[in-house]
Coordinates of C-alpha atoms in Angstrom, one line a residue:
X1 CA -6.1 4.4 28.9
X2 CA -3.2 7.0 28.6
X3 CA -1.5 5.6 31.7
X4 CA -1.9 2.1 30.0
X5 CA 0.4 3.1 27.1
X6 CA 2.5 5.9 28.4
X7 CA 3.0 4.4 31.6
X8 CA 4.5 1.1 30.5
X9 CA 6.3 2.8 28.0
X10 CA 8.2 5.4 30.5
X11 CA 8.9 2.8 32.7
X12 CA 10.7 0.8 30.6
X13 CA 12.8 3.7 29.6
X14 CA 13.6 4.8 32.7
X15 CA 14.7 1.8 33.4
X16 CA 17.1 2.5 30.1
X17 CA 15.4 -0.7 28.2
X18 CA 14.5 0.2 24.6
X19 CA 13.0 -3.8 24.4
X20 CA 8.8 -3.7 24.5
X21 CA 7.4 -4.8 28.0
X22 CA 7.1 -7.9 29.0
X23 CA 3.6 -7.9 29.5
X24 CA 1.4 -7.0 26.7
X25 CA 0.0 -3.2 26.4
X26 CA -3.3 -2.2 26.5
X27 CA -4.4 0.7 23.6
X28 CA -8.1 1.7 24.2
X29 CA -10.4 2.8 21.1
X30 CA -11.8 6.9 21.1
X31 CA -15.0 7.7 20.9
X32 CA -17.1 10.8 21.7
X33 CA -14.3 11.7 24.3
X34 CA -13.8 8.8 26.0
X35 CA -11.5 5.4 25.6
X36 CA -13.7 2.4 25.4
X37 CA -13.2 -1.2 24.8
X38 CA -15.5 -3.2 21.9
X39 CA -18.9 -2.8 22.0
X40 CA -18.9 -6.9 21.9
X41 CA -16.1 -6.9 24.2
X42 CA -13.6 -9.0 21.5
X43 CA -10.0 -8.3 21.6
X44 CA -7.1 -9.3 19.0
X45 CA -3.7 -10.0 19.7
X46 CA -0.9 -7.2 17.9
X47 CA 2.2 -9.6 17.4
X48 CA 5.7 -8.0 17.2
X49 CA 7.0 -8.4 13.7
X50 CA 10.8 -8.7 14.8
X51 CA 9.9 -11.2 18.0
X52 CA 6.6 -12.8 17.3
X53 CA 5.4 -11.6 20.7
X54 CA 2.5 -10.5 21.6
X55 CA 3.0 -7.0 22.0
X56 CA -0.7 -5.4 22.6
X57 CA -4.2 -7.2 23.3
X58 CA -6.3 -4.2 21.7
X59 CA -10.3 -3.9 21.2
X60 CA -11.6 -5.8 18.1
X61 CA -14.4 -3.1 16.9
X62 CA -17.3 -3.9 14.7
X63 CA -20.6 -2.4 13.3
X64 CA -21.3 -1.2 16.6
X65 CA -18.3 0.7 17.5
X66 CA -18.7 2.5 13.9
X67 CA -21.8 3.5 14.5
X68 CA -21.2 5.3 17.5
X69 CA -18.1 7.3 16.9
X70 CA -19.9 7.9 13.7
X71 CA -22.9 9.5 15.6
X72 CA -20.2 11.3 18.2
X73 CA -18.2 12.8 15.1
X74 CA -21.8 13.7 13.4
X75 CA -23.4 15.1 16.4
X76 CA -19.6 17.4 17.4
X77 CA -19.9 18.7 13.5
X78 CA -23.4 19.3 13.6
X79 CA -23.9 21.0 17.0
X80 CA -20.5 21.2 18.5
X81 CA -18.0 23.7 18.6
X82 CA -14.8 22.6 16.4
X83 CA -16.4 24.0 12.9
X84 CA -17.3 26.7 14.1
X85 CA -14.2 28.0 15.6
X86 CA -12.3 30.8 14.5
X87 CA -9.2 29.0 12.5
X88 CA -6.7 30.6 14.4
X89 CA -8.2 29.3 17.2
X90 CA -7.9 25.6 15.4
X91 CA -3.8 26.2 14.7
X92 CA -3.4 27.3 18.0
X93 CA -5.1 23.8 19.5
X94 CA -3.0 21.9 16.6
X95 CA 0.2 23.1 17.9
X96 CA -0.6 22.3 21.1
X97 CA -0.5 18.8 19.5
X98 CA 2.5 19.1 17.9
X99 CA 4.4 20.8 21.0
X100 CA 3.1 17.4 22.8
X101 CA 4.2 15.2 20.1
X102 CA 7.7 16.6 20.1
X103 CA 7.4 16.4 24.2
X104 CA 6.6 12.3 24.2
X105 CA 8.8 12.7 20.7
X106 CA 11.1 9.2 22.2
X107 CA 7.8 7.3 23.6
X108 CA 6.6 7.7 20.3
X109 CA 9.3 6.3 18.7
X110 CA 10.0 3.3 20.6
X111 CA 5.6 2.6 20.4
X112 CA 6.0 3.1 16.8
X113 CA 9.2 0.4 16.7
X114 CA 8.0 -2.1 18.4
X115 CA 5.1 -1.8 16.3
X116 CA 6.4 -2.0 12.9
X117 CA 10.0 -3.4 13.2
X118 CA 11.8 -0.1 11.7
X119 CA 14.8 1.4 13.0
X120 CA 14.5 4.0 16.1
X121 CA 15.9 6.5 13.9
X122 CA 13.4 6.2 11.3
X123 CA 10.8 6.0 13.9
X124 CA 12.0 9.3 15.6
X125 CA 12.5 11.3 12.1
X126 CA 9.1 10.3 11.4
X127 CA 8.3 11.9 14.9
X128 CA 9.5 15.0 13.7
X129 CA 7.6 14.9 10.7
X130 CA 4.5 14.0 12.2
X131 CA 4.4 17.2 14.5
X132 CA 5.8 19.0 11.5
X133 CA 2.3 18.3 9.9
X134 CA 0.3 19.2 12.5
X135 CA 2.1 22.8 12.6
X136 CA 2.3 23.5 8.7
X137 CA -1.8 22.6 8.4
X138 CA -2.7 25.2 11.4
X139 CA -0.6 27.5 10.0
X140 CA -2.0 27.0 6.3
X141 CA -5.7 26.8 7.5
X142 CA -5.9 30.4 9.9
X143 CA -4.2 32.3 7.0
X144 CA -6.7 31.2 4.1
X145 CA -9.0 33.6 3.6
X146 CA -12.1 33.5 1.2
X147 CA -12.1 35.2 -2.5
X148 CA -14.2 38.2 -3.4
X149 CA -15.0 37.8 -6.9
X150 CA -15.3 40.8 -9.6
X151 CA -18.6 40.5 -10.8
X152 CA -21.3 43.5 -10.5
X153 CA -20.4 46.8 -9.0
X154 CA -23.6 46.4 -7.2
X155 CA -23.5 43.0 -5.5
X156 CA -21.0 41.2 -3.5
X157 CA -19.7 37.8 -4.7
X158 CA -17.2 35.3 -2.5
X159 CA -15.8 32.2 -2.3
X160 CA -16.1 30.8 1.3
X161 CA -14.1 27.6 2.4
X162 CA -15.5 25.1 4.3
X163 CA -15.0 22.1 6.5
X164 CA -16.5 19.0 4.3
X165 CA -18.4 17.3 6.8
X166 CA -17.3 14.2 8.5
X167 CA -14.3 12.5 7.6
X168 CA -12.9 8.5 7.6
X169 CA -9.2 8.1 7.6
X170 CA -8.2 4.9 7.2
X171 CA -4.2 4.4 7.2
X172 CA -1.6 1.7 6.3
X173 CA 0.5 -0.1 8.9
X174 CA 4.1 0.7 7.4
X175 CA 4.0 4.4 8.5
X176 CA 1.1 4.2 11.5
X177 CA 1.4 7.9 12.9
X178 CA 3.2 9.6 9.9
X179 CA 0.0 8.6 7.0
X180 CA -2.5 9.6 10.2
X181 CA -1.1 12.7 10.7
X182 CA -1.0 13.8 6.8
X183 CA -5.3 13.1 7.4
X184 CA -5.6 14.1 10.7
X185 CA -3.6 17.2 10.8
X186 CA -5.7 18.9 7.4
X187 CA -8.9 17.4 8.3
X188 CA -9.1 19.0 11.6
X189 CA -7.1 22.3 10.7
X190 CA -10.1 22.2 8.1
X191 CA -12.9 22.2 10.9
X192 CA -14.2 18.6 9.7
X193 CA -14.6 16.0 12.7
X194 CA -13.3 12.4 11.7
X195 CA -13.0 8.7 12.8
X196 CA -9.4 7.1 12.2
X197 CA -9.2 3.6 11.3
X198 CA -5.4 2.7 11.7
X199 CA -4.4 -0.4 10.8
X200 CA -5.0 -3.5 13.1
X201 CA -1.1 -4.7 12.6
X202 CA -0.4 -1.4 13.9
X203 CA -2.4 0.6 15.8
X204 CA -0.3 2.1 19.3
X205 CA 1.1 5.3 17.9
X206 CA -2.3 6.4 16.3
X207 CA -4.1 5.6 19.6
X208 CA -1.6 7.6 21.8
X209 CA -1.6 10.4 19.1
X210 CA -5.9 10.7 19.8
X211 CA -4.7 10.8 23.5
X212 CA -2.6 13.9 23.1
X213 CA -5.2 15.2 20.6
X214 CA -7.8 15.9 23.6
X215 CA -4.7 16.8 26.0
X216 CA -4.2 19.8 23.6
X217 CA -7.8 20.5 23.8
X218 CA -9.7 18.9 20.8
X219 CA -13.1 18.7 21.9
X220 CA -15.1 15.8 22.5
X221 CA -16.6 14.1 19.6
X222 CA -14.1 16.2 16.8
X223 CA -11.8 12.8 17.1
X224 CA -12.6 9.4 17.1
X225 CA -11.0 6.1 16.7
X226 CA -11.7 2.7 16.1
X227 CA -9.7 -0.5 15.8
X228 CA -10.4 -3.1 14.3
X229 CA -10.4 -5.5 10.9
X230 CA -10.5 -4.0 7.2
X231 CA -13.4 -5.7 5.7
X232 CA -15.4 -4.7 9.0
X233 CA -14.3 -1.2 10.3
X234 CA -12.9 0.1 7.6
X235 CA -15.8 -1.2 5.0
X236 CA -18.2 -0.1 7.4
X237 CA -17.1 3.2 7.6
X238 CA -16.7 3.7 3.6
X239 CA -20.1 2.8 3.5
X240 CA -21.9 4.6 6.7
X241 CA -24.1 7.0 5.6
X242 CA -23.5 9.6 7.8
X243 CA -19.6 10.1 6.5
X244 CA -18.8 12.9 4.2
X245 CA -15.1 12.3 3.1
X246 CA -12.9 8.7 3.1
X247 CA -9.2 8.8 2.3
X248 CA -7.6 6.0 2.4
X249 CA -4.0 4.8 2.5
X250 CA -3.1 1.5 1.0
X251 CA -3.2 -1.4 -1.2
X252 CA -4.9 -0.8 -5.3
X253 CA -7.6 -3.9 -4.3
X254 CA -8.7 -2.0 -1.2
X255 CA -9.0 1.3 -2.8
X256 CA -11.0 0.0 -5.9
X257 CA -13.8 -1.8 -3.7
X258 CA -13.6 1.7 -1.4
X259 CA -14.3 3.9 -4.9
X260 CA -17.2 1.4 -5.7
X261 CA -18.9 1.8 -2.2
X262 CA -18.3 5.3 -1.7
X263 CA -20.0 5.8 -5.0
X264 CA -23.6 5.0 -3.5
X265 CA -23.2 7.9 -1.2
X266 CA -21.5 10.6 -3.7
X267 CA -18.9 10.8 -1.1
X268 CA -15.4 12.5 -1.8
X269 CA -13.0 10.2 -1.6
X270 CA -9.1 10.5 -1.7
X271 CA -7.0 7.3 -2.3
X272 CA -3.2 7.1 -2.0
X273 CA -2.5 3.5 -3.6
X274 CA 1.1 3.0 -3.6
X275 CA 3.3 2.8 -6.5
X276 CA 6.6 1.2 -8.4
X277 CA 8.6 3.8 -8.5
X278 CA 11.5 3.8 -10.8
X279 CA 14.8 5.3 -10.0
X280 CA 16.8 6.3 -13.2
X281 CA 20.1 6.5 -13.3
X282 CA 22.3 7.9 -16.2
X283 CA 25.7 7.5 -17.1
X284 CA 26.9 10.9 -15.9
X285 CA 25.6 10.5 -12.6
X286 CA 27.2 11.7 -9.5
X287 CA 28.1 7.5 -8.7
X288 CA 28.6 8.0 -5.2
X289 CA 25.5 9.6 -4.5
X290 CA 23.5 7.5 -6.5
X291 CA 25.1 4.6 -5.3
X292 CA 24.0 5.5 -1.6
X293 CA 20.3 6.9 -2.3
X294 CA 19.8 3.7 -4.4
X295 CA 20.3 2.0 -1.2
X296 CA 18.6 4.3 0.9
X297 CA 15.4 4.3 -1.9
X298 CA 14.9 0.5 -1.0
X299 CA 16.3 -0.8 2.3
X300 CA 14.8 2.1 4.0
X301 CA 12.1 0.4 6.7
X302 CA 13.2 -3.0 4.8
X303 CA 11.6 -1.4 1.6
X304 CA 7.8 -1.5 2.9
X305 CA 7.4 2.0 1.7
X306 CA 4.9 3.2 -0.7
X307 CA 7.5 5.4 -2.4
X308 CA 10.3 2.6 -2.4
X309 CA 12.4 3.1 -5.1
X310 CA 12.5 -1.1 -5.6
X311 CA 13.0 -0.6 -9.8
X312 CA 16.7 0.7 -10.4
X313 CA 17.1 1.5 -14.1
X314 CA 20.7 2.2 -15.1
X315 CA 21.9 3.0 -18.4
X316 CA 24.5 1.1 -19.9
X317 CA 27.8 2.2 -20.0
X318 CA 27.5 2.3 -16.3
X319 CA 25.3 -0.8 -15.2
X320 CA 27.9 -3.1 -14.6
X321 CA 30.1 -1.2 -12.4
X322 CA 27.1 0.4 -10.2
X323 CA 25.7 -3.4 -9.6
X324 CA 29.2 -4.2 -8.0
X325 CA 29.2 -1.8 -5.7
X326 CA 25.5 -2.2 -4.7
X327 CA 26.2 -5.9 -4.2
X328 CA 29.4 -4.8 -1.6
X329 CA 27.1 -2.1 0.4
X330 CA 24.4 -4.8 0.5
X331 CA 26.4 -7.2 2.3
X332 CA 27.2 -5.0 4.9
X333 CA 24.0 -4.1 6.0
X334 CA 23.0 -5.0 9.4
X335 CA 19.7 -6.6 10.1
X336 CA 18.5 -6.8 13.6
X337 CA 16.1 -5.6 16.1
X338 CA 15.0 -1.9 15.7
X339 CA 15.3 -0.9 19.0
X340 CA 19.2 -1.8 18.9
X341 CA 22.0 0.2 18.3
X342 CA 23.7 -0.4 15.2
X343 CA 20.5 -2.1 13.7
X344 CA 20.2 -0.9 9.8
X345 CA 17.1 -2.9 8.5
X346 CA 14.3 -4.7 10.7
X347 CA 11.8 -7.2 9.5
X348 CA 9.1 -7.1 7.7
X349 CA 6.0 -6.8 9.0
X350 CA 4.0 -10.1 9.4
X351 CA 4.8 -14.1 8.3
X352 CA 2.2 -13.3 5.1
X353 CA 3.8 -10.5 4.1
X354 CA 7.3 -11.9 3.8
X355 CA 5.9 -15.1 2.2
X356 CA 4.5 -12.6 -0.6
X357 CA 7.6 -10.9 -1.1
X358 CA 9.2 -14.3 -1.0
X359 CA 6.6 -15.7 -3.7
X360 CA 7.0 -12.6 -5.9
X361 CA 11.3 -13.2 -5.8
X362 CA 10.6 -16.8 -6.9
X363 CA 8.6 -15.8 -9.5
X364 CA 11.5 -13.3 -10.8
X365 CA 13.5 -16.4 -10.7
X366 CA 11.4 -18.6 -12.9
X367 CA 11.1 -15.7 -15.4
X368 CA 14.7 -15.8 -16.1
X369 CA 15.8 -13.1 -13.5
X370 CA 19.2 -13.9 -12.1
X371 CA 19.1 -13.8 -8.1
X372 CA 22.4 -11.9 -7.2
X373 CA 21.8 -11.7 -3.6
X374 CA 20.1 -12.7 -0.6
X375 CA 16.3 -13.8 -1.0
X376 CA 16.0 -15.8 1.5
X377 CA 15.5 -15.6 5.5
X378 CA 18.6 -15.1 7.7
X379 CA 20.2 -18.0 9.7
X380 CA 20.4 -17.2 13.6
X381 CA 18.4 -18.2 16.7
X382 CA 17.6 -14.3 17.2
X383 CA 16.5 -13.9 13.6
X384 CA 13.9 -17.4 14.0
X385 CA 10.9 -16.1 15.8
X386 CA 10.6 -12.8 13.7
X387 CA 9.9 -11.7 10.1
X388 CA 12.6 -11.2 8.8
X389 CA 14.2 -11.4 5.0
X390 CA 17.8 -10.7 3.9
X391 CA 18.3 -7.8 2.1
X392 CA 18.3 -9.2 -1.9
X393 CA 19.4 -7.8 -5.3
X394 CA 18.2 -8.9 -8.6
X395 CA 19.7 -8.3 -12.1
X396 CA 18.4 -9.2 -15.4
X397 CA 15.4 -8.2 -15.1
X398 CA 13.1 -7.6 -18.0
X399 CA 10.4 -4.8 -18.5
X400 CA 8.0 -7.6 -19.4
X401 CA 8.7 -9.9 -15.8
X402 CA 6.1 -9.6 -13.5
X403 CA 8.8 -8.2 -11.0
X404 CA 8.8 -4.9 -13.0
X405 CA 5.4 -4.0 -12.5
X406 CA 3.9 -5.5 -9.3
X407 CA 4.5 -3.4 -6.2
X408 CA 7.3 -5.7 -4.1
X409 CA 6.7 -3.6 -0.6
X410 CA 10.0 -5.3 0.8
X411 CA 13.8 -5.1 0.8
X412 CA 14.2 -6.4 -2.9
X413 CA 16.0 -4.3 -5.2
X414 CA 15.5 -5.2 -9.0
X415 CA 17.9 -4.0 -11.9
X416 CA 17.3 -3.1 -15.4
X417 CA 19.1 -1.6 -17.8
X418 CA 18.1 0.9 -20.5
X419 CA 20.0 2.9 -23.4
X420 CA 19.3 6.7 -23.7
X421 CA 16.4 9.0 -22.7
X422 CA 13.8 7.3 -24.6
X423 CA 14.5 4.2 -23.4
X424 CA 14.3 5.4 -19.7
X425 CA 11.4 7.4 -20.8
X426 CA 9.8 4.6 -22.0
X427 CA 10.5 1.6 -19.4
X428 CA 9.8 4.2 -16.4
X429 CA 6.0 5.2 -17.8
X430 CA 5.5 1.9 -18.7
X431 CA 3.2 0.8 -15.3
X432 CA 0.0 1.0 -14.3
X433 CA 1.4 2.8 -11.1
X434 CA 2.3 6.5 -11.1
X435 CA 3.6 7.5 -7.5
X436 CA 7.0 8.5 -7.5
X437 CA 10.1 8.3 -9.6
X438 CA 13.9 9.9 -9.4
X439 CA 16.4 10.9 -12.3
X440 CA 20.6 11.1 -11.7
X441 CA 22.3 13.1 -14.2
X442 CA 24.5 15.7 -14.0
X443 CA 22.9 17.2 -17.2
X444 CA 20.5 19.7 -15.5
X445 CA 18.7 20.0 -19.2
X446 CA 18.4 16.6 -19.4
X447 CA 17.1 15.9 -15.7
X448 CA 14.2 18.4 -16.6
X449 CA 13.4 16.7 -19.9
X450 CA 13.0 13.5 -18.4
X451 CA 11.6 14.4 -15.1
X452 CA 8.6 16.6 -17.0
X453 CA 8.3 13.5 -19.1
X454 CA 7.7 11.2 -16.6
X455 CA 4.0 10.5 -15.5
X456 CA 3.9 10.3 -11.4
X457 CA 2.9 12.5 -8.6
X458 CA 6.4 13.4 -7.6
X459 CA 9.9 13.5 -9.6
X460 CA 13.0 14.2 -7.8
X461 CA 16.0 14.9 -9.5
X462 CA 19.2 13.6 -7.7
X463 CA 17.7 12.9 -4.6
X464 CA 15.1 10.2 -3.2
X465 CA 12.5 10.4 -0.4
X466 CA 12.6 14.0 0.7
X467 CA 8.9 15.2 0.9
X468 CA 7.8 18.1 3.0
X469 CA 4.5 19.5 4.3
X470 CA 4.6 22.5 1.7
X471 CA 4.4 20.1 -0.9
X472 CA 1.6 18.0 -2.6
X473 CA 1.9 14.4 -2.3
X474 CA 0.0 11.8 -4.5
X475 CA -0.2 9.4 -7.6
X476 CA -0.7 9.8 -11.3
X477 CA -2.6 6.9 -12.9
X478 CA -3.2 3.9 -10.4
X479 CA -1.6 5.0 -8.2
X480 CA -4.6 7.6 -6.8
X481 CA -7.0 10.1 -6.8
X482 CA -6.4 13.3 -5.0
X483 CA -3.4 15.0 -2.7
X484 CA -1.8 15.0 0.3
X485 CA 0.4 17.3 1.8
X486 CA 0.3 20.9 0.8
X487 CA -2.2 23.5 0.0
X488 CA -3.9 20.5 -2.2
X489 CA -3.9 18.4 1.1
X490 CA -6.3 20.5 3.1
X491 CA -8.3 21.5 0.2
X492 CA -9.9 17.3 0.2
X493 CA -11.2 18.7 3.1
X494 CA -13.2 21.5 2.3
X495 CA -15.9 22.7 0.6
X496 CA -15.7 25.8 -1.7
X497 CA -19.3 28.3 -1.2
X498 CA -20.3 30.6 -3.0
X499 CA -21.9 33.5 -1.2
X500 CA -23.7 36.4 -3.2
X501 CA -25.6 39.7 -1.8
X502 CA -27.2 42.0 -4.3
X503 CA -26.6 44.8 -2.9
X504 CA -29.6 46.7 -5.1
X505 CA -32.6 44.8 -4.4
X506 CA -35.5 45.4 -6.3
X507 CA -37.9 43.4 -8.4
X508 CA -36.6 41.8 -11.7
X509 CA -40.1 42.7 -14.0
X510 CA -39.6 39.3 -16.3
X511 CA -43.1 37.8 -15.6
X512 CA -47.2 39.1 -15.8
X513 CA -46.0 42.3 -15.1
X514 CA -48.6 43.8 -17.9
X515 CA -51.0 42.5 -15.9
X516 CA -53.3 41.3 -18.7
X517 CA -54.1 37.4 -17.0
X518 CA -55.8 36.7 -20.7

């Protein structure tokens, strides 16, 4: 299995080709230790988003397959050594992991390209973040310690932390290895076993990532994977009885029918639903930097970002002149393949998807949006076979227009305009979602005012995008339940005991002690 992937992959870079092989790849699924096709045997074709090619013919999992690496992740958590280790002992096997990560850092990448259609770049950065996680949650987990609480001066009271059980981590397709690394790395650093379910657009990065994972020494059994369809893998996992935890990364439908099945088995379940975030930006802004983060917020990975900043809100005075410049940056953009040099935005990720991004710009359209830019797919032989939408601007937009609450998850950046801090206030809160959301101001008072005011996970205050380990990530109102990231992160994957010795034993003398029976 490892040769399968890594193989082809260093070959064609040595021979200096960043283009996918020519003959399709061959990713294995994980279970108990060992890479194993379908238990039925059925394959599915992963297509290329920015070719159409078939780029991987991977196992097609079912019940079967989830039962197993069910039982191998039950059977390694109930008699097999990971929970029990010391976790220093954990940290030191998880950066092993990372230290191989950053080693096959450019095979990565170029897996995780192919795969998805972003930019090298974006695929190495996430490289780096991805072993980042794997260091910060081994570090984290070996310094926790337990509480001792003050109760009596003759007994012994403390709060123990402990792994949760067995885990399912079911990740999106727009950032394969980066979303399994934020479960993996916590899970594991926790002591829990787990089965990964990446997605089936996606799955080479998170299947080489389980390869490395036993290279650094995680036993067998601790991690598992499975490939295969949503409403079969994935559902079948949510609803297995012998999983303790589900988190899940993806779309608001998805996570409301994993809630309902989850809730027959009391299991904890985290849920990271994606959001439409609002970027505000004030009349004293810092223009150029606002100018280029607006860009970055929603052309970054052609906008298929959970944390896309997609709903520009500009005040006023200053609406007019930032549009025009937007529109001259857009144009410049270069679309292409993601594995060439000089490529800015690839395609999006499958014919569907860009129909319903395409459906959802129409629909601004007929609502009385004006279309300012783009929308449509790009002329070009090279451009025909792949998925692939021009970058597109919309102005005009109203707070009541579909467009300003649905979730676009492509490179469509929408424009509204507000009046003072009430008014952004107002139109910013004024989702269902509750992921992320940025404020430009120069006015440090102000920027606090309104970021405190604003009801989602994360606020950042003239920036976009950064997140970091240290830091919880997550959504207010639709957009979740529980964190990511950050002390928060690995505490979804433990239990908190409580552990009491009376250290003066001796009888209580409640009950019959008079000894009368009548």
């Amino acid at each position: 299995m490892s040769d399968s992937l890594e193989t082809a992959v260093a070959a064609a870079l040595r021979r200096g080709r960043s283009v996918p092989p020519d003959e399709p790849l061959h990713p294995l699924q994980w279970i108990g230790g060992r890479a194993v096709q379908a238990a039925s045997g059925d394959t599915r074709d992963v297509l290329e988003p920015a070719t159409g090619r078939v780029l991987a013919v991977a196992p097609e999992g079912d019940a079967d397959d989830v039962d197993a690496a069910v039982a191998a992740a039950r059977d390694a958590f109930e008699t097999g050594a990971w929970p029990r280790l010391q976790p220093q002992r954990r940290a030191r096997v998880l950066a092993r992991a990372a230290d191989l990560i950053d080693a096959h850092q450019d095979e990565l990448a170029h897996l995780e390209t192919w795969d998805t259609g972003k930019t090298l770049a974006e695929s190495r950065d996430d490289m780096v973040q991805v072993a980042e996680a794997f260091r910060y949650f081994g570090a984290l987990a070996s310094t926790q310690a337990g509480d001792v609480n003050p109760v009596r001066a003759d007994a012994l009271s403390l709060t123990l932390h402990e792994p949760a059980g067995v885990a399912a981590l079911i990740t999106p397709w727009n950032y394969p290895l980066l979303q399994a690394s934020w479960k993996l790395a916590p899970a594991l650093a926790a002591g829990c076993t787990v089965v990964v379910k990446p997605s089936e657009l996606t799955p080479l990065t998170t299947v080489r990532c389980v390869e490395l994972l036993h290279e650094a020494g995680v036993p067998a059994g601790t991690a598992n994977l499975v490939l295969g369809a949503g409403p079969t893998v994935g559902a079948g996992l949510v609803s297995h009885p012998d999983i303790d935890v589900v988190s899940f990364t993806g779309g608001i439908v998805t996570g409301r029918a994993i809630v309902r099945a989850a809730a027959d088995g009391a299991k904890r379940v985290a849920l990271e639903l994606g959001g439409k975030n609002p970027n505000i930006v004030f009349a004293d802004a810092d223009f150029d930097a606002a100018l280029d983060h607006a860009l970055n917020a929603v052309f970054y990975h052609a906008g298929q970002v959970c944390s896309a900043g997609s709903r520009l809100l500009v005040q006023e005075p200053l609406h007019d002149r930032l549009v025009e410049a937007i529109l001259k940056r857009v144009r410049a953009i270069r679309l292409g393949y993601g594995w060439e040099a000089g490529t800015e935005m690839g395609p999006l990720i499958s014919a569907e998807h860009r129909d319903k991004v395409e459906r959802l710009v129409a629909l601004a359209q007929a609502e009385g949006a004006s279309l300012r830019l783009g929308g449509g797919r790009p002329e070009g032989e090279r451009f025909a076979a792949g998925n692939f939408l021009e970058p597109t601007v919309i102005t005009g937009v109203r707070r009541d227009m579909a467009i300003a609450h649905q979730e676009i998850f492509g490179p469509v950046l929408t424009v509204e305009r507000f009046t003072d801090d009430a008014d952004a206030i107002a139109a910013a809160n004024g989702t269902v979602s509750g992921l992320a959301a940025a404020v430009w101001t120069r006015d440090m008072a102000r920027a606090v005012h309104v970021g405190k005011a604003l009801r989602f996970g994360t606020v950042w205050l003239n920036d976009f995008h950064p997140y970091y380990p240290e830091a919880p990530w997550g959504g207010m109102k639709q957009s979740g339940v529980g964190r990511e990231l950050g002390p928060s992160g690995l505490r979804e994957y433990q239990e908190e005991k409580h552990l009491y010795l009376n250290l003066k034993v001796g009888p209580v003398g409640w009950f019959g002690v008079s000894g009368d029976g009548g």
